[in-house]
XYZ file of C-alpha atoms in Angstrom:
686
model
C -5.705 -8.857 33.630
C -3.972 -9.343 36.902
C -1.365 -6.851 37.729
C 2.276 -8.082 37.789
C 4.751 -6.433 40.056
C 8.347 -6.793 40.581
C 7.926 -8.483 43.968
C 5.737 -11.042 42.171
C 8.293 -11.776 39.718
C 10.698 -12.477 42.621
C 8.349 -14.637 44.376
C 7.973 -16.840 41.427
C 11.689 -17.579 41.390
C 11.614 -19.160 44.842
C 8.639 -21.426 43.803
C 10.399 -23.093 40.863
C 9.192 -26.759 41.001
C 9.125 -29.900 38.305
C 11.693 -28.574 36.010
C 11.682 -25.094 34.330
C 9.741 -22.079 35.286
C 8.406 -19.352 32.621
C 7.134 -16.553 34.698
C 5.716 -13.361 33.381
C 2.169 -12.482 32.763
C 2.874 -9.264 31.157
C 1.384 -8.261 27.993
C 4.002 -6.125 26.504
C 5.029 -5.121 22.922
C 8.462 -6.538 21.981
C 9.697 -9.911 21.547
C 7.782 -12.360 19.201
C 6.974 -15.173 21.937
C 7.546 -16.217 25.288
C 9.914 -18.775 26.624
C 8.596 -22.208 26.285
C 8.058 -24.558 29.280
C 10.992 -26.793 29.785
C 10.739 -30.539 29.439
C 12.909 -31.550 32.327
C 13.783 -34.980 32.410
C 15.226 -34.991 36.112
C 14.970 -33.086 39.397
C 11.572 -34.300 40.759
C 12.181 -31.989 43.611
C 12.734 -28.947 41.314
C 15.326 -27.372 43.479
C 19.098 -27.313 43.583
C 21.019 -29.921 45.375
C 23.797 -29.154 47.754
C 26.842 -28.061 45.724
C 24.973 -28.156 42.402
C 24.927 -25.311 40.010
C 21.835 -26.354 37.981
C 18.620 -28.439 38.202
C 19.530 -31.370 35.747
C 17.307 -31.479 32.935
C 16.595 -30.192 29.414
C 15.256 -26.569 29.154
C 14.095 -24.652 25.898
C 13.336 -21.066 25.342
C 12.877 -18.721 22.396
C 13.766 -15.227 21.660
C 13.193 -12.836 18.493
C 15.588 -13.315 15.546
C 15.454 -11.399 12.419
C 12.705 -13.288 10.753
C 10.920 -14.761 13.695
C 11.750 -16.718 16.804
C 15.045 -18.581 17.263
C 14.875 -21.550 19.683
C 17.550 -22.848 22.089
C 17.303 -26.213 23.716
C 19.906 -26.918 26.708
C 20.697 -30.052 28.645
C 22.364 -29.752 32.072
C 23.856 -31.739 34.495
C 24.073 -30.520 37.949
C 27.240 -28.753 37.251
C 27.594 -28.168 33.464
C 26.061 -27.444 30.156
C 26.081 -30.955 28.367
C 24.165 -30.131 25.127
C 22.913 -27.286 23.099
C 20.400 -27.472 20.170
C 19.614 -24.459 17.978
C 16.537 -24.064 15.754
C 17.185 -21.165 13.363
C 15.433 -22.580 10.625
C 13.193 -19.429 10.382
C 16.297 -17.167 9.895
C 17.964 -16.500 6.503
C 20.055 -19.535 5.637
C 23.015 -17.831 4.420
C 23.250 -15.295 7.493
C 21.621 -16.575 10.804
C 21.468 -20.283 9.632
C 25.210 -20.158 8.797
C 26.061 -18.967 12.306
C 24.103 -21.584 14.280
C 27.194 -23.929 14.507
C 29.539 -21.055 15.687
C 26.895 -20.066 18.117
C 26.508 -23.647 19.565
C 30.119 -24.176 19.960
C 30.386 -20.818 21.680
C 27.831 -21.596 24.202
C 29.275 -25.118 25.038
C 32.734 -23.734 25.089
C 31.647 -20.712 27.495
C 29.393 -22.809 29.583
C 27.209 -19.862 29.526
C 25.461 -17.042 27.596
C 28.315 -14.619 27.621
C 29.532 -15.112 24.096
C 30.335 -12.844 21.277
C 27.870 -12.305 18.232
C 28.762 -13.795 14.957
C 29.762 -11.152 12.460
C 27.128 -10.540 10.031
C 24.388 -12.345 12.071
C 24.026 -9.798 14.810
C 20.259 -10.105 15.464
C 20.062 -13.970 15.078
C 23.053 -13.981 17.606
C 21.363 -11.708 19.972
C 18.157 -13.714 19.832
C 20.344 -17.083 20.578
C 22.236 -15.392 23.382
C 18.861 -14.328 25.006
C 17.115 -17.542 24.785
C 20.229 -19.417 26.018
C 20.129 -17.186 29.151
C 16.632 -17.972 29.810
C 17.350 -21.746 29.612
C 20.252 -21.084 32.098
C 17.853 -19.189 34.317
C 15.417 -21.990 34.305
C 18.159 -24.591 35.183
C 19.150 -22.560 38.096
C 15.626 -22.187 39.235
C 15.332 -18.513 38.459
C 12.172 -17.196 36.992
C 12.408 -15.540 33.697
C 10.807 -11.979 33.650
C 9.300 -13.066 30.442
C 7.129 -11.393 27.861
C 3.981 -13.131 26.628
C 2.327 -12.218 23.597
C -1.231 -11.176 24.631
C -0.581 -8.014 22.780
C -0.471 -9.677 19.612
C -4.088 -10.903 20.223
C -5.065 -14.343 18.930
C -7.109 -15.992 16.035
C -10.198 -14.486 17.487
C -9.140 -11.192 18.763
C -6.441 -9.374 17.075
C -6.330 -6.566 19.682
C -5.619 -8.302 22.916
C -5.807 -6.600 26.254
C -3.610 -3.509 27.233
C -1.043 -4.584 29.981
C -1.749 -3.515 33.516
C 1.803 -2.781 35.025
C 2.281 -2.464 38.543
C 4.241 0.767 39.613
C 6.589 -1.446 41.554
C 7.716 -3.206 38.327
C 8.860 0.395 36.776
C 12.454 0.714 37.827
C 13.530 3.709 35.637
C 11.940 7.057 34.600
C 13.074 9.221 31.743
C 11.995 12.811 31.078
C 12.077 14.500 27.719
C 9.947 17.091 25.809
C 9.367 14.668 22.657
C 9.382 11.178 22.398
C 9.789 9.316 19.262
C 8.740 5.455 18.993
C 10.457 3.769 15.938
C 13.547 4.140 14.358
C 12.218 3.433 10.970
C 11.642 5.648 7.931
C 9.180 8.081 9.857
C 11.035 7.869 13.283
C 14.427 8.713 11.868
C 13.301 11.695 9.766
C 11.562 13.101 12.630
C 14.716 12.551 14.857
C 16.819 14.324 12.142
C 14.611 17.317 12.029
C 14.310 17.454 15.885
C 18.184 17.162 16.102
C 18.615 19.935 13.371
C 16.291 22.304 15.409
C 18.348 21.368 18.741
C 15.160 19.998 20.501
C 14.815 17.911 23.693
C 13.726 14.683 22.331
C 14.491 10.813 22.777
C 13.911 8.078 20.250
C 13.311 4.287 21.150
C 13.415 1.343 18.954
C 12.444 -2.211 20.072
C 15.265 -3.693 17.779
C 19.076 -3.386 18.037
C 19.478 -1.449 14.773
C 17.680 1.422 12.831
C 15.227 -0.289 10.441
C 15.534 -0.579 6.666
C 15.097 2.252 4.494
C 12.498 2.421 1.722
C 14.400 4.907 -0.276
C 12.131 6.236 -2.924
C 9.810 9.110 -1.907
C 7.246 10.966 -3.727
C 7.170 14.813 -3.538
C 5.566 17.652 -5.600
C 7.322 20.466 -7.278
C 10.514 20.153 -5.241
C 13.650 21.906 -5.981
C 14.849 18.765 -7.790
C 11.756 18.841 -10.095
C 12.315 22.455 -10.931
C 16.055 21.740 -11.778
C 14.955 19.150 -14.172
C 12.524 21.295 -15.902
C 9.445 19.340 -14.653
C 6.157 21.083 -15.330
C 4.285 22.191 -12.103
C 2.051 19.234 -10.780
C -1.784 19.822 -11.411
C -2.526 19.466 -7.338
C -6.227 19.510 -7.741
C -6.185 16.473 -10.023
C -3.640 14.639 -7.841
C -5.807 15.252 -4.812
C -8.921 13.952 -6.769
C -7.113 10.956 -8.044
C -5.736 9.928 -4.554
C -9.303 10.316 -3.230
C -10.559 8.173 -6.276
C -8.151 5.402 -5.516
C -9.360 5.473 -1.827
C -12.954 5.520 -3.115
C -13.463 8.726 -1.131
C -12.545 7.177 2.089
C -9.794 9.433 2.869
C -9.410 12.936 4.541
C -8.604 15.117 1.646
C -7.160 17.726 4.149
C -4.640 15.054 5.230
C -3.695 14.382 1.777
C -3.107 18.069 1.086
C -0.750 18.306 3.968
C 1.515 15.965 1.943
C 0.897 17.760 -1.355
C 1.534 21.100 -0.170
C 4.573 20.395 2.302
C 6.519 17.800 0.356
C 8.693 20.213 -1.317
C 9.765 21.422 2.019
C 10.379 18.159 3.160
C 12.375 17.306 0.170
C 14.717 20.507 0.834
C 14.999 19.219 4.529
C 16.200 15.667 3.203
C 18.481 16.785 0.400
C 19.914 19.427 2.847
C 21.322 16.667 4.952
C 22.051 13.936 2.293
C 23.447 16.160 -0.308
C 24.646 18.900 1.987
C 26.314 16.989 4.683
C 27.036 13.579 2.912
C 27.466 14.635 -0.675
C 24.837 12.184 -2.189
C 23.119 12.761 -5.316
C 19.419 12.699 -5.895
C 18.095 10.546 -8.647
C 14.897 12.392 -9.719
C 12.236 10.592 -11.905
C 9.510 12.453 -13.694
C 8.337 13.340 -17.041
C 8.308 10.451 -19.740
C 10.094 8.038 -17.563
C 7.444 8.262 -15.065
C 4.498 8.299 -17.286
C 2.882 5.706 -19.460
C 3.576 6.045 -23.244
C 1.023 8.045 -25.345
C -0.041 5.041 -27.444
C -3.453 4.298 -26.618
C -3.669 7.117 -24.045
C -7.242 7.079 -23.891
C -7.256 4.021 -21.861
C -4.897 5.454 -19.231
C -4.400 9.106 -19.016
C -7.493 9.677 -16.873
C -6.840 6.670 -14.732
C -3.177 6.859 -13.666
C -1.475 10.007 -12.520
C 2.245 9.329 -11.645
C 3.926 11.744 -9.157
C 7.637 12.809 -8.968
C 9.674 10.395 -7.341
C 13.164 10.950 -5.580
C 15.832 8.456 -4.654
C 19.242 8.677 -2.920
C 19.877 5.048 -2.665
C 22.418 4.560 -5.611
C 24.850 7.457 -4.738
C 28.237 6.349 -5.216
C 29.250 8.518 -2.123
C 26.754 6.733 0.114
C 29.470 4.396 1.562
C 26.963 1.681 1.868
C 24.729 3.553 4.254
C 20.943 3.788 3.805
C 19.135 7.147 4.365
C 17.961 5.929 8.143
C 21.450 5.156 8.839
C 22.711 8.389 7.517
C 20.119 10.224 9.706
C 21.482 8.095 12.780
C 25.006 9.403 12.097
C 23.466 12.801 11.720
C 21.744 12.815 15.146
C 24.573 11.261 16.899
C 27.011 13.846 15.689
C 24.788 16.368 17.351
C 24.913 14.772 20.711
C 21.824 12.566 20.504
C 21.347 8.722 20.421
C 18.951 6.027 19.937
C 17.561 3.975 22.796
C 17.751 0.582 20.898
C 16.126 -2.544 22.617
C 13.433 -0.532 24.210
C 9.898 -1.615 23.160
C 6.612 0.276 23.519
C 4.548 -1.487 26.037
C 1.385 1.162 26.541
C 0.745 4.748 26.284
C -0.002 6.853 29.472
C -2.412 9.784 29.731
C -3.629 12.048 32.540
C -6.763 12.720 34.090
C -7.810 15.039 31.214
C -7.023 12.294 28.687
C -3.773 13.980 27.363
C -0.880 11.464 26.250
C 1.859 12.214 28.734
C 4.248 9.456 27.612
C 4.796 5.907 27.498
C 5.790 2.702 29.691
C 8.539 1.003 27.544
C 10.349 -2.421 28.404
C 13.968 -3.156 27.889
C 14.179 -6.086 25.538
C 17.673 -6.869 26.914
C 16.767 -7.341 30.566
C 12.949 -6.896 30.371
C 13.031 -4.030 33.058
C 10.364 -1.151 32.531
C 10.904 2.421 31.926
C 8.390 5.264 32.363
C 9.284 7.822 29.636
C 7.382 11.297 30.273
C 7.300 13.482 27.152
C 6.066 16.845 28.064
C 5.263 17.959 24.596
C 3.942 14.882 22.962
C 4.634 11.318 21.571
C 5.126 10.500 17.940
C 4.261 6.940 17.169
C 6.274 5.682 14.025
C 6.031 1.743 14.485
C 5.004 0.725 11.031
C 1.916 -1.444 10.012
C 1.115 -5.061 10.833
C 2.080 -7.294 7.847
C 4.056 -9.459 10.180
C 1.173 -10.276 12.487
C -1.020 -13.013 11.004
C -3.817 -12.392 13.478
C -4.223 -8.823 12.344
C -3.899 -9.804 8.676
C -6.591 -12.335 8.689
C -9.106 -10.411 10.807
C -8.356 -6.995 9.363
C -7.613 -7.820 5.769
C -9.010 -11.006 4.863
C -9.062 -10.259 1.155
C -5.467 -9.169 0.962
C -4.237 -12.237 2.999
C -6.195 -14.726 0.724
C -4.318 -13.544 -2.351
C -0.923 -13.231 -0.856
C 1.851 -16.044 -1.670
C 4.934 -14.218 -0.735
C 6.087 -11.310 1.421
C 8.837 -8.607 1.489
C 7.777 -6.846 4.785
C 9.685 -6.085 7.834
C 9.148 -9.000 10.456
C 9.149 -6.518 13.138
C 6.123 -4.816 11.964
C 3.419 -6.537 13.898
C 1.152 -3.632 14.590
C 2.355 -2.928 18.364
C 1.968 0.699 17.841
C -1.627 0.388 16.501
C -2.772 -1.572 19.281
C -1.181 0.724 21.941
C -2.937 3.645 20.315
C -6.279 1.910 20.061
C -5.934 0.883 23.897
C -5.558 4.448 24.446
C -8.772 5.343 22.613
C -7.579 6.172 18.982
C -9.750 5.467 16.112
C -8.349 2.691 13.526
C -9.540 3.256 9.945
C -12.197 0.762 9.093
C -10.816 -0.105 5.699
C -7.805 -2.218 5.017
C -5.181 -0.837 2.675
C -2.350 -3.570 1.863
C 0.536 -2.671 -0.285
C 0.356 -5.749 -2.598
C 2.760 -6.224 -5.488
C 1.968 -8.817 -8.301
C 5.276 -10.614 -7.729
C 4.749 -13.544 -5.324
C 6.094 -16.517 -7.336
C 5.181 -19.944 -6.163
C 5.429 -23.491 -7.656
C 2.723 -25.033 -9.562
C -0.159 -26.401 -7.257
C 0.463 -23.890 -4.409
C -2.539 -21.886 -3.384
C -2.364 -18.320 -2.123
C -2.891 -17.499 1.686
C -0.934 -18.738 4.721
C 0.568 -21.975 5.267
C 1.660 -23.598 8.717
C 5.091 -22.637 9.740
C 6.142 -23.781 13.224
C 9.240 -21.119 13.083
C 7.056 -18.217 11.927
C 5.212 -15.617 14.242
C 1.809 -16.735 15.031
C 2.541 -20.256 13.439
C 1.711 -19.008 9.900
C 3.655 -17.614 7.037
C 3.377 -17.057 3.282
C 4.739 -20.081 1.045
C 6.947 -18.068 -1.372
C 10.500 -18.178 -0.997
C 11.260 -15.410 -2.943
C 10.359 -12.010 -1.683
C 9.606 -10.174 -5.068
C 9.951 -11.683 -8.427
C 9.900 -8.323 -10.214
C 9.192 -9.445 -13.992
C 5.711 -10.762 -12.502
C 4.679 -6.970 -12.812
C 4.823 -7.081 -16.497
C 1.700 -7.056 -18.527
C 2.246 -10.482 -20.242
C -0.703 -13.062 -20.704
C -1.908 -14.298 -17.332
C -4.096 -17.357 -16.990
C -5.873 -19.319 -14.215
C -5.636 -22.984 -13.339
C -8.349 -23.734 -15.961
C -5.818 -22.213 -18.568
C -8.212 -19.390 -19.124
C -7.391 -15.656 -19.353
C -9.342 -13.724 -16.771
C -8.638 -10.141 -16.756
C -6.769 -7.029 -18.511
C -3.238 -7.448 -17.394
C -2.284 -3.943 -17.974
C -3.243 -2.574 -14.575
C -1.785 -1.258 -11.181
C 0.089 -3.880 -9.223
C -2.755 -5.041 -7.107
C -5.581 -5.146 -9.641
C -4.599 -8.519 -11.187
C -4.022 -10.311 -7.670
C -7.309 -9.023 -6.607
C -8.793 -10.331 -9.715
C -7.231 -13.794 -8.956
C -9.246 -13.760 -5.742
C -12.190 -15.137 -7.834
C -9.831 -17.793 -9.590
C -9.128 -21.481 -8.543
C -6.377 -21.211 -5.729
C -6.228 -17.627 -6.044
C -3.098 -17.600 -8.331
C -2.335 -17.362 -11.940
C 0.220 -18.165 -14.494
C 2.247 -15.711 -16.575
C 3.358 -16.437 -20.084
C 5.909 -15.053 -22.542
C 8.166 -15.958 -25.184
C 11.959 -15.451 -26.126
C 11.002 -11.841 -26.933
C 10.414 -11.040 -23.542
C 13.117 -8.044 -23.289
C 11.789 -6.308 -26.401
C 8.264 -6.656 -25.019
C 8.996 -5.017 -21.684
C 10.817 -2.031 -23.261
C 7.747 -1.505 -25.308
C 5.413 -1.958 -22.070
C 7.354 0.785 -20.423
C 5.914 0.034 -16.927
C 6.740 2.864 -14.438
C 7.637 2.758 -10.741
C 9.815 0.040 -9.153
C 8.235 -2.379 -12.092
C 10.546 -0.241 -14.411
C 13.584 -2.186 -12.893
C 12.828 -4.892 -15.218
C 12.659 -2.719 -18.181
C 15.858 -0.716 -17.090
C 17.987 -3.481 -15.973
C 17.506 -5.964 -18.804
C 19.196 -9.335 -18.914
C 21.459 -8.506 -16.392
C 18.901 -7.631 -13.807
C 16.062 -10.316 -14.934
C 18.119 -13.415 -15.934
C 19.471 -14.018 -12.362
C 15.828 -13.737 -11.006
C 14.503 -16.205 -13.529
C 17.587 -18.473 -12.549
C 16.821 -18.161 -9.012
C 13.130 -18.964 -9.445
C 14.026 -21.881 -11.734
C 16.136 -23.547 -9.038
C 13.143 -23.379 -6.635
C 11.074 -25.117 -9.161
C 9.010 -22.027 -9.835
C 10.061 -20.835 -13.203
C 9.938 -22.946 -16.338
C 11.315 -22.727 -19.855
C 10.241 -25.051 -22.739
C 10.828 -25.459 -26.536
C 7.031 -25.990 -27.135
C 4.011 -24.635 -25.685
C 2.800 -28.169 -25.003
C 5.787 -28.928 -22.903
C 5.365 -25.539 -21.033
C 1.625 -26.622 -20.296
C 2.862 -29.755 -18.756
C 5.623 -28.183 -16.782
C 3.167 -25.483 -15.306
C 0.747 -28.610 -14.254
C -1.995 -28.179 -16.819
C -3.642 -31.556 -17.724
C -6.739 -32.495 -19.655
C -9.411 -29.834 -20.420
C -7.217 -27.342 -18.516
C -4.248 -28.093 -21.004
C -6.486 -27.655 -23.969
C -7.984 -24.412 -22.755
C -4.349 -23.080 -21.972
C -3.240 -23.832 -25.664
C -6.392 -22.381 -27.020
C -5.813 -19.283 -24.987
C -2.414 -18.749 -26.259
C -3.609 -19.155 -29.719
C -6.350 -16.494 -29.285
C -3.957 -14.283 -27.429
C -1.584 -14.248 -30.541
C -4.752 -13.425 -32.671
C -5.401 -10.364 -30.690
C -1.627 -9.398 -30.890
C -1.941 -9.837 -34.752
C -5.031 -7.798 -34.983
C -3.362 -5.193 -32.414
C -6.861 -5.083 -30.754
C -7.580 -6.893 -27.490
C -11.428 -7.384 -28.081
C -11.714 -9.607 -25.056
C -10.425 -7.391 -22.177
C -9.548 -3.998 -23.827
C -5.657 -4.080 -22.971
C -3.796 -1.415 -24.933
C -2.193 -2.585 -28.181
C 1.200 -1.572 -26.947
C 1.117 -4.036 -24.240
C 0.080 -6.891 -26.214
C 2.858 -9.341 -26.941
C 3.177 -12.381 -29.270
C 3.841 -15.742 -27.804
C 5.266 -17.424 -30.810
C 8.973 -17.612 -30.519
C 10.846 -20.495 -28.608
C 11.803 -20.864 -25.840
C 8.533 -20.246 -23.933
C 8.622 -19.168 -20.288
C 5.965 -19.533 -17.586
C 5.391 -19.236 -13.719
C 2.716 -19.011 -11.110
C 2.144 -15.877 -9.272
C 0.167 -14.332 -6.371
C 0.723 -11.120 -4.298
C 3.801 -10.198 -2.518
C 2.893 -8.243 0.592
C 5.149 -5.198 1.435
C 3.150 -3.328 4.104
C -0.265 -2.426 5.451
C -1.370 1.078 5.499
C -4.697 0.835 7.370
C -3.862 2.979 10.397
C -4.907 5.415 13.003
C -7.068 8.192 11.898
C -5.157 11.499 11.948
C -5.863 15.069 10.994
C -4.002 17.496 8.875
C -1.625 18.329 11.930
C -0.854 14.620 12.188
C -2.699 14.350 15.508
C -4.256 11.081 16.302
C -7.857 10.963 16.446
C -10.201 9.340 19.097
C -13.260 7.324 18.275
C -15.293 10.419 17.914
C -12.691 11.779 15.512
C -11.467 14.560 18.023
C -7.664 15.075 18.401
C -6.030 13.324 20.998
C -3.589 15.861 22.886
C -0.079 14.684 23.047
C -0.210 11.922 20.404
C 0.954 12.086 16.823
C 1.125 9.329 14.097
C 3.235 8.916 11.024
C 4.245 6.148 8.551
C 2.442 2.884 7.838
C 0.546 3.214 11.256
C -0.967 6.364 10.206
C -4.481 6.241 8.461
C -6.781 8.915 6.757
C -4.980 8.707 3.448
C -5.358 5.157 1.777
C -7.935 2.685 1.742
C -8.635 -0.389 -0.316
C -5.244 -0.509 -1.765
C -2.178 1.624 -2.256
C -2.028 3.836 -5.452
C 1.162 2.005 -6.516
C 1.658 3.784 -9.722
C 1.903 7.160 -7.942
C 5.591 6.139 -7.216
C 6.735 6.964 -3.749
C 3.669 8.605 -2.387
C 3.602 6.592 0.765
C 7.057 7.146 1.816
C 6.708 10.946 0.838
C 3.622 10.989 3.192
C 5.630 9.301 5.911
C 8.476 11.814 5.919
C 6.261 14.933 5.520
C 4.113 13.926 8.598
C 7.176 12.917 10.495
C 8.415 16.647 10.174
C 4.906 17.984 10.505
C 4.607 16.178 14.130
C 7.779 17.561 15.299
C 6.880 21.107 14.346
C 3.545 20.740 16.064
C 5.005 19.303 19.256
C 7.757 22.021 19.337
C 5.641 24.878 18.494
C 7.667 25.643 15.311
C 4.298 26.494 13.457
C 0.798 27.344 14.648
C -0.881 24.610 16.537
C-alpha cells in the first residue's frame, strides 16, 4: 500500500477539480466509512471564482453515528449553503432520527458546521457535524484528510492490509508506561485498577463516551458468595465443564486464571462500587441459579451454573453504569480518557516487542504516536458489527441470526491490528447467540441488504432481544414440525434451526404462559421473564405485535393462519400441537426427551405464537493469550509488550458461549484486565 504523508494530503487540496475531492488513502481504524464523492452539478473548472466562498454544486459525505453512518448532502451557491439533506435512517428513530430536523435547521442558520449538539443525541449530532464539515471542505476545494475502510476488509478478505503511515503524517507523540486501548468493560476496569495503584497510564477510546456496561459478571467463591452462605465451588468440575463446552479447544490454564482470581477481582470492584459509591451487590447463586431438581438426571451433569454478581439495580447508582463509575473514579484521581482517539496500528521494535501504537484523532484526523514503555492492553471488543468478519469467520452463526443486540462500534479493529502485528487468532468461532431474534412470518435468518448499515448489511429483526423467546415452549419449523428438545442452552435451538427451512422456527404457547415459565425456572438473563411476570412480558409482547411479529388467536387454526402456515404445513402444525399435548398429559416426552417439568399444555385460549432466530450479542473468537494475558504469536509464543482482554481475547471459548454459566464472559474480562495491569506494572511475578 502506498504511504500517505501529510505533504501528500496538502498537495491533494490544490488539485481539486470537477466538483468534490475525497482524499485519504489511509487505512486506519476508526470511522465506519469514507466521504462519498460529490455529485457536483456545476463548476466545470472545479476551483473558486474570484470573490466566491464555495465551488457551486451538491456534495455529500458520511460519518459514524451511533448505529452506523449518517449522511449529509449539502448544496452550495458561490456564497452560501442553500440546502441541507440529512439521512439518519440508520439511527434510533426516537433519538438520532428525532434530532434530524433540528440539526438541519441549525446547519442552515449557522451557514456552517459550528453548531451545538442536540441534547440526548450527542453521537448522532457529532456524526452530522463531522459529515457537514466534510461537505464544506469539498465545496471550498479543500481535501478531506479522510479515512477509508481498508482495515474493515471486504467480502473476500476480512483482514485487509495494515496501514503504512508516513512519519510526516504523525504530528503528535505521547509517552506513557501503560496504554489501554478501549474504554469498555475491560478497559475501564483496567484503568480503575491502574488509577488505584497510581500508575502512569493513558486510555484511548475511538468513540466520544465510555462504552455500555455489561453489568452481570461471574466470579467464584467471592466475599459476596461467602456472605450469602454459598457452598464452595467445585473448581475442578467447573474447569472440566468449560472445557467440555469448548470441545477441549481452550487453554485450561487461561480458564484457571479466571477461576482462581475472580474472587480478588470482585473484591476490587466491590471496593470501589460499594466502598466509594455506596452501591449494593445483587448476588445470584444456589436455587435461583440452578435448574430445579425434577428430572435432574437430564441436566445435572450437563449444566453447571456459576455465581453471578450485579450492581446495575442499585438505588444509589444515580443512573450511572459501572463503566461510568470507573470513569468518575479515575478522573477524581487525576486521570482522563482520550476520547475520539482510534487505534490505527501497533508498533514494535527490532526485537519484535510491542512498543506502542499509532492512533488517529476521529475529530480532525491527525495522527498520534503513543509510546508505552511497559506495554499495551487491547480491550477493543469483538467483531459482531462487521459483516465481512461475521460471514467469513462465523458463517454458521451468521446464517441463523435474525436480530442483534451488539455494540455497533465492535467491528474487530483491535483483532485486526493484533493479527497485523503477528498475533494468533483462534481458529474456532464463538458467537454469543440468544434465542430471542423475533421476526415477522416469512423472514429468513441471515443478513439483509441495508444501505445505512456498515458494510451494506444488517440483520432484519427490529427488536434487539425478545426475552420470552428463551422459554422452552413448543417450537416448530416452517413445515409445522417439531425438530428438537426445546429445554437447552440458548444457542442450541438456533443451531438446530440451521437445518430447518429459512433457519427460523415458531414458538407456541397458550394463556397459561406465566404459570409455565415459573415452573420452567430458566436461569441467567432468561429468568427476567420468570421474575418480571406480566409487568415485564406484556409490553414486550405488545411491542412485537405492533411490528407484526407476535400473534394472538382464539383458536389454533386461526393462530396457524396468522403464523403463515398453509396446506400440508398447517395440517402438520395442528397435528404437532395435538401430539405435544399428548406428551404433556403423559408427562413423558418420548419424541425428544424434554424433562417433564418443562412440558406445557397448549389447550387454553388465547393461543400465542411468533417466529424466532438468534439475536447476536457479541463474538468471542479472539487473540490467543497465555495465563498472564499476554498475546501469543502464530507459534504460540508470548508477544512482549502486548496484552489482551475482553471479547477480543481468545483461548477460553470455542463453538459457542456457555450461556447458562451466567456472567462467565464478563467475569473473565474483568479478571484479565486486572491481570494485565499487574503484569505490566510488575505488581506480581512476570
